[in-house]
JSON list of C-alpha atoms in Angstrom, two decimals:
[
{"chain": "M", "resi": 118, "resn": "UNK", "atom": "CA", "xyz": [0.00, 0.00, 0.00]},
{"chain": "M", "resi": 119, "resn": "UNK", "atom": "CA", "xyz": [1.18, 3.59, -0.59]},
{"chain": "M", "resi": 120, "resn": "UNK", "atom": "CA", "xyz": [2.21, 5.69, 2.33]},
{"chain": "M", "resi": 121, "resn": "UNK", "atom": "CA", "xyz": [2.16, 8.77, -0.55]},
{"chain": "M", "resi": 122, "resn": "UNK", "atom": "CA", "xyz": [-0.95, 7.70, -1.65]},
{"chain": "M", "resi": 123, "resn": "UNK", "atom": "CA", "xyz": [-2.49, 7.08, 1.76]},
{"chain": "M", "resi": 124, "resn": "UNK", "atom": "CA", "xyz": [-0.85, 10.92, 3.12]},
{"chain": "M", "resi": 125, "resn": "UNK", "atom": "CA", "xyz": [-2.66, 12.43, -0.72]},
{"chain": "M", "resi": 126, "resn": "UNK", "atom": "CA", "xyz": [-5.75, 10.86, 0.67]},
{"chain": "M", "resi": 127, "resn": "UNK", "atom": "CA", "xyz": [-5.80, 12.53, 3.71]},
{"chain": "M", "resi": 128, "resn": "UNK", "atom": "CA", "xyz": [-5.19, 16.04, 2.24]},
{"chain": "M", "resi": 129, "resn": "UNK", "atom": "CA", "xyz": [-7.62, 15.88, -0.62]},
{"chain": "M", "resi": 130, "resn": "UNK", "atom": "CA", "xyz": [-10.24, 15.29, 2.01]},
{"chain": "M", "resi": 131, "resn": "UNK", "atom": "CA", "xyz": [-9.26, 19.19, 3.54]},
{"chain": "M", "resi": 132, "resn": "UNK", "atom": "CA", "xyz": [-9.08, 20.82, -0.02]},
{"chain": "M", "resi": 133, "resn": "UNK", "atom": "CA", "xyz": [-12.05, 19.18, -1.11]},
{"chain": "M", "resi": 134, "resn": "UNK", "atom": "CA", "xyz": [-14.20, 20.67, 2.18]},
{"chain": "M", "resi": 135, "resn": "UNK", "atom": "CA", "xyz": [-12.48, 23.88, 1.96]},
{"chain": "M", "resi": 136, "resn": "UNK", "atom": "CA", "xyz": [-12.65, 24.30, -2.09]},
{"chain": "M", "resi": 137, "resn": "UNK", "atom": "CA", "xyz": [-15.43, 24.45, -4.48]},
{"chain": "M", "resi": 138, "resn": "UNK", "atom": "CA", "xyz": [-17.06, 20.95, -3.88]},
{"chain": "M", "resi": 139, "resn": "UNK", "atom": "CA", "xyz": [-18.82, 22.27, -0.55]},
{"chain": "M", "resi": 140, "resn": "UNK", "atom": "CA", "xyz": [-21.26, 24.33, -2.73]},
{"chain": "M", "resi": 141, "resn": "UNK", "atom": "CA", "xyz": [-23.42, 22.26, -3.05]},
{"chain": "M", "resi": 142, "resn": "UNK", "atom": "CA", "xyz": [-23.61, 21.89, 0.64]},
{"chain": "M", "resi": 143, "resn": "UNK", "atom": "CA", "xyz": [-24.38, 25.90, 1.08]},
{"chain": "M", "resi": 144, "resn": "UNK", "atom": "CA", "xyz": [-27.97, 25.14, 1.94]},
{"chain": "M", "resi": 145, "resn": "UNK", "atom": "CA", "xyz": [-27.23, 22.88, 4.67]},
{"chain": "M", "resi": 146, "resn": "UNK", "atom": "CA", "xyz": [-24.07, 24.30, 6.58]},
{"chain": "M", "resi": 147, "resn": "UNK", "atom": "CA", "xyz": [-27.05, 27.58, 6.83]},
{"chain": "M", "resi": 148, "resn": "UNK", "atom": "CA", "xyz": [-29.49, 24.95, 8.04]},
{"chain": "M", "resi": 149, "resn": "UNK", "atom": "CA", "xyz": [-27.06, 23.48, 10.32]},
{"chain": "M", "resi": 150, "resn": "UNK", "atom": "CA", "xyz": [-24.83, 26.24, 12.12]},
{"chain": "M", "resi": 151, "resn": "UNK", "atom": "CA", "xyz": [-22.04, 26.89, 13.79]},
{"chain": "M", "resi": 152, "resn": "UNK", "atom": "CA", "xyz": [-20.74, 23.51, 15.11]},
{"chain": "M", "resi": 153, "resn": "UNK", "atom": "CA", "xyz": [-18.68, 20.35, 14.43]},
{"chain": "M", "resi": 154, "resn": "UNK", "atom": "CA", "xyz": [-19.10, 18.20, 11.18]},
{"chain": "M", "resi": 155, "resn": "UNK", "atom": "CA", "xyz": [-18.12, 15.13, 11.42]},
{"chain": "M", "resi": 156, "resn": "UNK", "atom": "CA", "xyz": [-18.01, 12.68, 7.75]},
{"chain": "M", "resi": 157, "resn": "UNK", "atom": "CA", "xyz": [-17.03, 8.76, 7.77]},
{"chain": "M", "resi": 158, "resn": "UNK", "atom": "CA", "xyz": [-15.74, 8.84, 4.06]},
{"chain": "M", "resi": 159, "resn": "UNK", "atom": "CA", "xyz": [-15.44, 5.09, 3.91]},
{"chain": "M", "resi": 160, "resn": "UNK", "atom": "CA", "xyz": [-19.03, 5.20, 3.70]},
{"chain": "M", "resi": 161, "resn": "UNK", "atom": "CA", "xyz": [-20.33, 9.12, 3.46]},
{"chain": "M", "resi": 162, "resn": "UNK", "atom": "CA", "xyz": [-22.01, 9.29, 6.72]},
{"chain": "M", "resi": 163, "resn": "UNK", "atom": "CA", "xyz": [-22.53, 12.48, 8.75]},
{"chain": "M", "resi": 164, "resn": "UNK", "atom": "CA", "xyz": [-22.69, 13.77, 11.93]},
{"chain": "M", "resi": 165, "resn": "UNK", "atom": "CA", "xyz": [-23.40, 16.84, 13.58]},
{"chain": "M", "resi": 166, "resn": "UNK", "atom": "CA", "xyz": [-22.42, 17.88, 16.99]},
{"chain": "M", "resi": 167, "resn": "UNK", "atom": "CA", "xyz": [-22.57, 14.01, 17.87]},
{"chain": "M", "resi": 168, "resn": "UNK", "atom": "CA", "xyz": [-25.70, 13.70, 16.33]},
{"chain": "M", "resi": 169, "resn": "UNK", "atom": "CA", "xyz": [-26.17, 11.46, 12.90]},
{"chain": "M", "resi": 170, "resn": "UNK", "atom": "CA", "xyz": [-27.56, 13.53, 10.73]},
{"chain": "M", "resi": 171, "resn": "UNK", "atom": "CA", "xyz": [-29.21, 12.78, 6.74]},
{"chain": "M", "resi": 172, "resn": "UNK", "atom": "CA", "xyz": [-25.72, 12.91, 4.69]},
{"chain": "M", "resi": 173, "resn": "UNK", "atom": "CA", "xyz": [-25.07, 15.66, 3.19]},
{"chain": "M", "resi": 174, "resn": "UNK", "atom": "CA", "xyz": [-23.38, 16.37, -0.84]},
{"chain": "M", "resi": 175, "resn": "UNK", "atom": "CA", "xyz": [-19.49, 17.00, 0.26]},
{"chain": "M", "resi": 176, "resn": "UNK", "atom": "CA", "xyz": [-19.98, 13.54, 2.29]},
{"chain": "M", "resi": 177, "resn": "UNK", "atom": "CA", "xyz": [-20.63, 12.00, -0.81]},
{"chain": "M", "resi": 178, "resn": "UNK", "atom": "CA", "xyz": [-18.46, 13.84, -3.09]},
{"chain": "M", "resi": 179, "resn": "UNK", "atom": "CA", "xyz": [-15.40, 12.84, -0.61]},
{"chain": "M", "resi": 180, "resn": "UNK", "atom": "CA", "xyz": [-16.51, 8.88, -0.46]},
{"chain": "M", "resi": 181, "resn": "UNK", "atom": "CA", "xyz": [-16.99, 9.01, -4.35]},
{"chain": "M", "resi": 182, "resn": "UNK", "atom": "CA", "xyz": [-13.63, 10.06, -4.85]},
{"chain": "M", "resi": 183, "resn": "UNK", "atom": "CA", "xyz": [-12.12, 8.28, -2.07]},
{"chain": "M", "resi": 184, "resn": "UNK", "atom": "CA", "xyz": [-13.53, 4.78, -3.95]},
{"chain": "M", "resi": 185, "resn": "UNK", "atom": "CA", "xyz": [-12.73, 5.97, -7.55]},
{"chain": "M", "resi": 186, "resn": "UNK", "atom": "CA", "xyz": [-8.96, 6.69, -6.30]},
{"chain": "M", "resi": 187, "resn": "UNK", "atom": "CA", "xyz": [-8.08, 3.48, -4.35]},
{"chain": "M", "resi": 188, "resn": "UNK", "atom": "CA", "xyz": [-9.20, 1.61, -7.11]},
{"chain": "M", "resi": 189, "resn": "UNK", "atom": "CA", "xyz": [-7.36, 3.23, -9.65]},
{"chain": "M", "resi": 190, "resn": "UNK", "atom": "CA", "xyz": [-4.30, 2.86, -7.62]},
{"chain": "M", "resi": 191, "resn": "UNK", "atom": "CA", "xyz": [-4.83, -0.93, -7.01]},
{"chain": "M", "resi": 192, "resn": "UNK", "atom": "CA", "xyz": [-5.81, 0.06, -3.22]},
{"chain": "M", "resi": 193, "resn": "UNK", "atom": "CA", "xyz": [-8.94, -2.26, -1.81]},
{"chain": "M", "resi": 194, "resn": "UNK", "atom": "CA", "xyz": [-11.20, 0.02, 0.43]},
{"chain": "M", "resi": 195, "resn": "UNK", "atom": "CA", "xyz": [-11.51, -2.38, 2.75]},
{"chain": "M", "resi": 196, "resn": "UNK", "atom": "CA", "xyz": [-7.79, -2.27, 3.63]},
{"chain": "M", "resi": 197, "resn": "UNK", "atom": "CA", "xyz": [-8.42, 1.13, 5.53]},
{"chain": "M", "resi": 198, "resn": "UNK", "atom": "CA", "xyz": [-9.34, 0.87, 9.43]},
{"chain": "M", "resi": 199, "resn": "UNK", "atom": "CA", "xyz": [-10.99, 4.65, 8.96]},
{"chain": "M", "resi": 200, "resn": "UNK", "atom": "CA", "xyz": [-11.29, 7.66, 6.85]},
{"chain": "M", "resi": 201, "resn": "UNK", "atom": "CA", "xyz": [-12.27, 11.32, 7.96]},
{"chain": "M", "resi": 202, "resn": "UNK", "atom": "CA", "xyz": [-12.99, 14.49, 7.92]},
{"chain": "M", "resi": 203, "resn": "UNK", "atom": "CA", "xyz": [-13.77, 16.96, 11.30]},
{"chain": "M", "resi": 204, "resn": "UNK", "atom": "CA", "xyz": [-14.73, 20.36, 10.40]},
{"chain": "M", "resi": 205, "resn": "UNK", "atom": "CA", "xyz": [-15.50, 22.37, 13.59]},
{"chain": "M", "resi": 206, "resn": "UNK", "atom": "CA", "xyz": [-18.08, 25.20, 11.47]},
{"chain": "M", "resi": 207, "resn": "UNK", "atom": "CA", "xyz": [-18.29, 29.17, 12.99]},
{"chain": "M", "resi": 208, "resn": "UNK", "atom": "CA", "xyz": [-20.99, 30.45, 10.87]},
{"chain": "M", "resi": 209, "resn": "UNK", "atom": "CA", "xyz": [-22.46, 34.14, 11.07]},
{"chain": "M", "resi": 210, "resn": "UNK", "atom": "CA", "xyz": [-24.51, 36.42, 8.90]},
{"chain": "M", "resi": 211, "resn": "UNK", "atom": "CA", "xyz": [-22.45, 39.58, 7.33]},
{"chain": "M", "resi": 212, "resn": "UNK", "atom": "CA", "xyz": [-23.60, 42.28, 4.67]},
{"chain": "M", "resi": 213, "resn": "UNK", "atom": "CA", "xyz": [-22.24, 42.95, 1.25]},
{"chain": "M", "resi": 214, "resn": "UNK", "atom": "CA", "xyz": [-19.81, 44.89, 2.41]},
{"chain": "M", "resi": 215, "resn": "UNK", "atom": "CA", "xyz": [-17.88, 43.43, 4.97]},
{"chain": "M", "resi": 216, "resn": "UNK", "atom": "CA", "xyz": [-17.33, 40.29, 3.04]},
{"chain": "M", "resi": 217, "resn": "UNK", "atom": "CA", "xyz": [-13.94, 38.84, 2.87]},
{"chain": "M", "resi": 218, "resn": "UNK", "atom": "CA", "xyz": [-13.64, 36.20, -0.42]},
{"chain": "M", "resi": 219, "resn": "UNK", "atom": "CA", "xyz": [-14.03, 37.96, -3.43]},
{"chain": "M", "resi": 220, "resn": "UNK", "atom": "CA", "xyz": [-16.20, 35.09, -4.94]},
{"chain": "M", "resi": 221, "resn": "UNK", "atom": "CA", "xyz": [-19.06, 36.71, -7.15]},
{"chain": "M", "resi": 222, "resn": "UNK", "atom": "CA", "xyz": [-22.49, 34.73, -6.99]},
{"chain": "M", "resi": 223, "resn": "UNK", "atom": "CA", "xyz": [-25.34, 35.04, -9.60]},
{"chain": "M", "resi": 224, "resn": "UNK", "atom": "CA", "xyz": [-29.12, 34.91, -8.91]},
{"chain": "M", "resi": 225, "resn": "UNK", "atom": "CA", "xyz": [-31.64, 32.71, -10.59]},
{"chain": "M", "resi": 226, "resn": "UNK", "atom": "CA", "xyz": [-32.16, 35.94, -13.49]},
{"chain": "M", "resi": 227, "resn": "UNK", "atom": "CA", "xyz": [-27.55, 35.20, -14.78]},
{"chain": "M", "resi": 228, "resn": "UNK", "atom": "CA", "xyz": [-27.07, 38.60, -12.85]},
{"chain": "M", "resi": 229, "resn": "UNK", "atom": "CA", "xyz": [-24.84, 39.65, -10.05]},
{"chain": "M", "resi": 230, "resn": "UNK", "atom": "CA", "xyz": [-25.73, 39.49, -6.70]},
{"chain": "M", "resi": 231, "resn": "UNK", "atom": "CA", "xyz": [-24.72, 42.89, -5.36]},
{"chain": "M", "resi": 232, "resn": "UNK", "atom": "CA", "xyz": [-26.82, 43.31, -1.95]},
{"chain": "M", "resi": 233, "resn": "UNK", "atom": "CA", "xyz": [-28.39, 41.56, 0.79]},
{"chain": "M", "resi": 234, "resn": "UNK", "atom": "CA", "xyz": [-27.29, 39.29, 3.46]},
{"chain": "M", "resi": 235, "resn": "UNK", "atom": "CA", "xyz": [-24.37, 36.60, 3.05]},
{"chain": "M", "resi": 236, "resn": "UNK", "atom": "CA", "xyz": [-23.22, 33.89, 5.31]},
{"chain": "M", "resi": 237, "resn": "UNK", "atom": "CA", "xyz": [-19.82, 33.35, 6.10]},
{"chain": "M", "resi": 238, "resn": "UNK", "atom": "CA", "xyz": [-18.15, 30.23, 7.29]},
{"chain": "M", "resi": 239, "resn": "UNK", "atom": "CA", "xyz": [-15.34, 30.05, 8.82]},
{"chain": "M", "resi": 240, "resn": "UNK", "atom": "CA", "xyz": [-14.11, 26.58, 8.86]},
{"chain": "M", "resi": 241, "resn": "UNK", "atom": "CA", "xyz": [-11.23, 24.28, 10.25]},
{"chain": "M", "resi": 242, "resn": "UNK", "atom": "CA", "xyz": [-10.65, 21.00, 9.16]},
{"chain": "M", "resi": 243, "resn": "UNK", "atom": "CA", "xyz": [-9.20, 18.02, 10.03]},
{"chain": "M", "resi": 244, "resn": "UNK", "atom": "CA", "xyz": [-8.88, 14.57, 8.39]},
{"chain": "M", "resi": 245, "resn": "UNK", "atom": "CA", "xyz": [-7.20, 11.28, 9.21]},
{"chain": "M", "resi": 246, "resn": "UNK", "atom": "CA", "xyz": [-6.55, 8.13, 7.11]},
{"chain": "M", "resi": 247, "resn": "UNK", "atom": "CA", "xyz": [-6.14, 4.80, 8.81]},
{"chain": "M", "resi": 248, "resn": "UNK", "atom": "CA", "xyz": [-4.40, 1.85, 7.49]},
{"chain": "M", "resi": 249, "resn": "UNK", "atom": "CA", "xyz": [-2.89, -0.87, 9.35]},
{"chain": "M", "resi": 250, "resn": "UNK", "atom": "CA", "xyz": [0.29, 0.25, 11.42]},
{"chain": "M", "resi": 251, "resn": "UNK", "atom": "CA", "xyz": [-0.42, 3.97, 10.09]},
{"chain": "M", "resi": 252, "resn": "UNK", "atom": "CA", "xyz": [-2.16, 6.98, 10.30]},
{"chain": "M", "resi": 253, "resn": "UNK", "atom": "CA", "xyz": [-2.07, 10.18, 7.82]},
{"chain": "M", "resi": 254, "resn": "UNK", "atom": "CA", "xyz": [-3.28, 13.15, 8.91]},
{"chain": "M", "resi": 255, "resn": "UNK", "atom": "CA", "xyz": [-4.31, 16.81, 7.28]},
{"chain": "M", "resi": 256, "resn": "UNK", "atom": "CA", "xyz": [-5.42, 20.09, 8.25]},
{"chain": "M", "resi": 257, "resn": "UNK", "atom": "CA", "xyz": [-6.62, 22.97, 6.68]},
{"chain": "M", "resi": 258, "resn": "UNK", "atom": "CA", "xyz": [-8.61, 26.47, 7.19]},
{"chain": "M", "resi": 259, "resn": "UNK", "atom": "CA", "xyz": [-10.84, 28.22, 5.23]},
{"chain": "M", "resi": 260, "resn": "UNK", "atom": "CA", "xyz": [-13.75, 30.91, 5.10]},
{"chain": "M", "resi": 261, "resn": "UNK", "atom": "CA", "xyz": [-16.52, 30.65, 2.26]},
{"chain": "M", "resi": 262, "resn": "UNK", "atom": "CA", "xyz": [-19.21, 33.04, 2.31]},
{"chain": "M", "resi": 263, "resn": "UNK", "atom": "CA", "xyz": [-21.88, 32.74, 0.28]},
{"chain": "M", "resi": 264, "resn": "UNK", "atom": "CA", "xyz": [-25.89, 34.66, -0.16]},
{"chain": "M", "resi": 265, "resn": "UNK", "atom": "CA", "xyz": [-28.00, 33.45, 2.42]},
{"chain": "M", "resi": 266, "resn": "UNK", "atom": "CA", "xyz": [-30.81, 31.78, 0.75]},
{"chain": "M", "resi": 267, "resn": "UNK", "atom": "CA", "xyz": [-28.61, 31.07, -2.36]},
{"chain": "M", "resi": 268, "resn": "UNK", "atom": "CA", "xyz": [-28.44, 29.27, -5.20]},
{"chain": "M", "resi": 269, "resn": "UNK", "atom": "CA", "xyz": [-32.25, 29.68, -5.28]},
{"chain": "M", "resi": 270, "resn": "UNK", "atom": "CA", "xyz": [-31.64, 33.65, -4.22]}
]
């Protein structure tokens, strides 16, 4: 088994939460709050605050591409004792103005959203890969901010 691979695992799990794939978990981070995310990748299960909660997109997203990888690097799934990701979440509502990510969003009409509220999430992540006799580890921050009621705003 590949200790590179294995370590590339790990990471990818941080950039994938902290990078564009979370999206399409907007609605539900806004639904959820501030607190701790926790996502079994081996099998794209979620909790929340020690609660299970109804998976949500990035779990799958990060268990899709944890399967498609391993297999095309000759690595059974089953060889890994666990696979994570702990994201403690600190979300709050700001205005237009005091935004900090210069991402541009776009309403349902193509054009610019340019006022109203926006959430912004400040997030730090965690992830571990098991495998026997080894453990990989990554960690990562990030803030995304994004219109509250968006992408339906």
């Amino acid at each position: 088994m590949s200790r590179k691979r294995l370590q590339h695992s790990a990471d990818t799990f941080c950039h994938m939460f902290c990078g564009w794939r979370l999206a399409n978990s907007y609605k539900d981070l806004a639904r959820l709050g501030s607190g701790t995310l926790e996502i079994d990748v081996l099998v794209g299960s979620c909790r929340f605050d020690g609660v299970a909660i109804e998976p949500l997109n990035i779990a799958g997203e990060l268990h899709c591409w944890l399967c498609e990888d391993l297999a095309a690097h000759g690595i059974p799934i089953d060889s890994l004792l666990r696979g994570s990701l702990t994201a403690h979440l600190s979300i709050t509502a700001v205005g237009l103005r005091p935004r900090s990510t210069p991402v541009q969003f776009f309403g349902a009409d193509g054009k610019p959203i340019r006022s109203g509220e926006f959430y912004r999430c400040e997030i730090e992540c965690e992830s571990e890969v098991v495998a026997e006799g080894a453990v990989y580890r990554s960690r990562s921050k990030d803030i995304e901010e994004w219109p509250m009621g968006w992408p339906d705003a």
